[in-house]
Amino acid sequence: MSNQIKSTVEALVRPFLDENQFELVDIEYVKEGGNWFLRVYCDKEGGIDIDDCGRISEYLSAKLDDNDPIPDAYFLEVSSPGAERPLRKPQDYMRAIGQHVFITTYEPIDGLKEFEGTLVFYDEAVVEVEVGKKKHRLPAEKVASARLAILF
């Protein structure tokens, strides 16, 4: 059900995002506590601001009211992906080369399941991250999650 809702929401919001040069980063439909949340993460060249999020939210809210694809009561949240933006699509990884990332894997690779360091290479098959002075080549299908990370 969650994937169907995400697909429907993407189809509803995509024309507005494309027309206004926004990038759809992610959609989440999750239950937290007793409440459902529909979260839409967007970005644009130069960064997204609160007014942009408000415009997207107003548009999407009207479309959701017209189409009513979600049976549960929920809270709609539209926001930027934040400083620790998730890396999901190939272009996300390509844009992140040279940046600090945090990657988890489904199973240990080189004895580790968590890698925090600089993303040095990406293609459809391999994600390479440099942790300290050691480079780790991670098979792309073994990556559970990846995101930009703030370096303190």
C-alpha atoms as one frame of an Amber mdcrd trajectory, in Angstrom:
protein
   0.000   0.000   0.000   2.797   2.417   0.892   4.502   2.061  -2.526   1.171
   2.572  -4.291   0.569   5.759  -2.295   4.088   7.008  -3.065   3.592   6.365
  -6.799   0.226   8.137  -6.783   1.613  11.136  -4.880   4.582  11.347  -7.243
   2.247  11.325 -10.265   0.168  14.119  -8.696   3.076  16.400  -7.759   5.504
  15.709 -10.634   3.961  18.144 -13.195   4.178  21.056 -10.728   7.746  20.181
  -9.729   8.912  19.837 -13.333   7.202  23.082 -14.369   8.932  24.972 -11.539
  12.373  23.288 -11.815  12.100  21.473  -8.476  13.673  18.064  -7.903  11.716
  15.348  -6.123  14.200  13.808  -3.685  11.985  11.363  -1.800   8.469  10.551
  -0.625   7.741   8.811   2.678   4.408   7.540   3.951   5.018   6.366   7.502
   3.180   5.798  10.749   4.787   7.352  13.823   3.031   6.873  17.115  -0.644
   6.861  16.225  -0.316   9.263  13.281   0.361   8.838   9.566   2.761  11.254
   7.851   3.125  11.915   4.154   6.517  13.562   3.713   7.652  14.979   0.411
  11.285  16.075   0.140  12.156  18.483  -2.676  15.138  20.538  -3.724  16.229
  22.901  -6.498  19.386  24.441  -7.869  20.674  26.831  -5.197  18.507  25.263
  -2.471  14.839  25.240  -1.616  13.301  27.692   0.860  10.209  27.843   3.054
   8.194  29.725   0.415   8.973  27.030  -2.155   7.878  24.324   0.284   4.666
  26.257   0.950   3.870  26.504  -2.783   4.489  22.783  -3.286   2.420  21.934
  -0.213  -0.535  24.066  -1.372  -0.479  22.531  -4.835  -0.149  18.952  -3.575
  -2.750  19.422  -0.845  -5.323  20.557  -3.427  -4.475  17.597  -5.700  -4.738
  15.150  -2.797  -8.119  16.633  -1.789  -9.388  16.262  -5.379  -8.126  12.695
  -5.852  -8.324  11.373  -2.246  -5.848   8.482  -2.790  -5.040   7.948   0.902
  -7.652   6.190   3.060  -6.122   7.196   6.419  -5.992  10.607   8.092  -2.443
  11.936   7.721  -0.230  14.989   8.089   1.349  16.389   4.916   4.887  17.734
   5.284   6.895  19.246   2.435  10.519  20.092   3.166  14.072  20.155   1.902
  16.092  16.955   2.202  18.329  18.748   4.728  22.072  18.726   5.179  22.130
  14.938   5.447  20.365  14.405   2.151  19.742  10.751   1.225  21.532   9.307
  -1.795  19.134   7.130  -3.751  19.424   7.839  -7.472  22.592   7.636  -9.589
  22.590  11.433  -9.986  22.517  11.805  -6.170  25.707   9.745  -5.901  27.380
  11.529  -8.820  26.652  14.920  -7.255  28.079  13.672  -3.929  31.496  12.556
  -5.222  34.136  14.322  -3.129  31.717  14.906  -0.256  31.463  13.353   3.202
  28.962  10.475   3.308  27.581   7.829   5.662  26.803   4.439   4.105  25.392
   1.272   5.648  25.455  -2.160   4.034  23.205  -5.200   4.323  26.148  -7.381
   5.323  29.721  -6.795   6.474  32.253  -5.717   3.847  35.882  -5.559   4.954
  34.478  -6.473   8.404  32.256  -3.358   8.563  28.594  -2.504   7.954  28.980
   1.271   8.397  31.278   3.506   6.370  31.731   7.217   7.001  34.172   9.051
   4.794  34.601  10.662   1.386  32.706   9.302  -1.594  35.441   8.886  -4.216
  33.749   6.836  -6.958  30.331   5.687  -8.083  28.916   3.682 -10.938  25.898
   1.385 -11.192  27.899  -1.518  -9.737  30.295   0.001  -7.184  30.284   2.687
  -4.508  33.784   3.556  -3.292  34.278   5.425  -0.043  37.565   6.487   1.543
  37.578   6.112   5.322  40.773   7.550   6.765  43.470   6.363   4.367  41.661
   3.162   3.325  39.356   2.878   0.320  36.417   0.485   0.504  34.769  -0.754
  -2.706  31.154  -1.567  -1.895  29.002  -3.517  -4.344  26.045  -1.209  -5.084
  23.501  -4.000  -4.428  24.903  -4.403  -0.886  24.285  -0.730   0.051  21.335
  -0.521   2.446  21.356   3.256   2.821  23.525   6.226   1.933  23.349   9.901
   2.782  25.456  12.997   2.949  26.974  13.421   6.400  28.029  16.478   8.322
  31.714  16.457   9.184  32.416  17.849  12.645
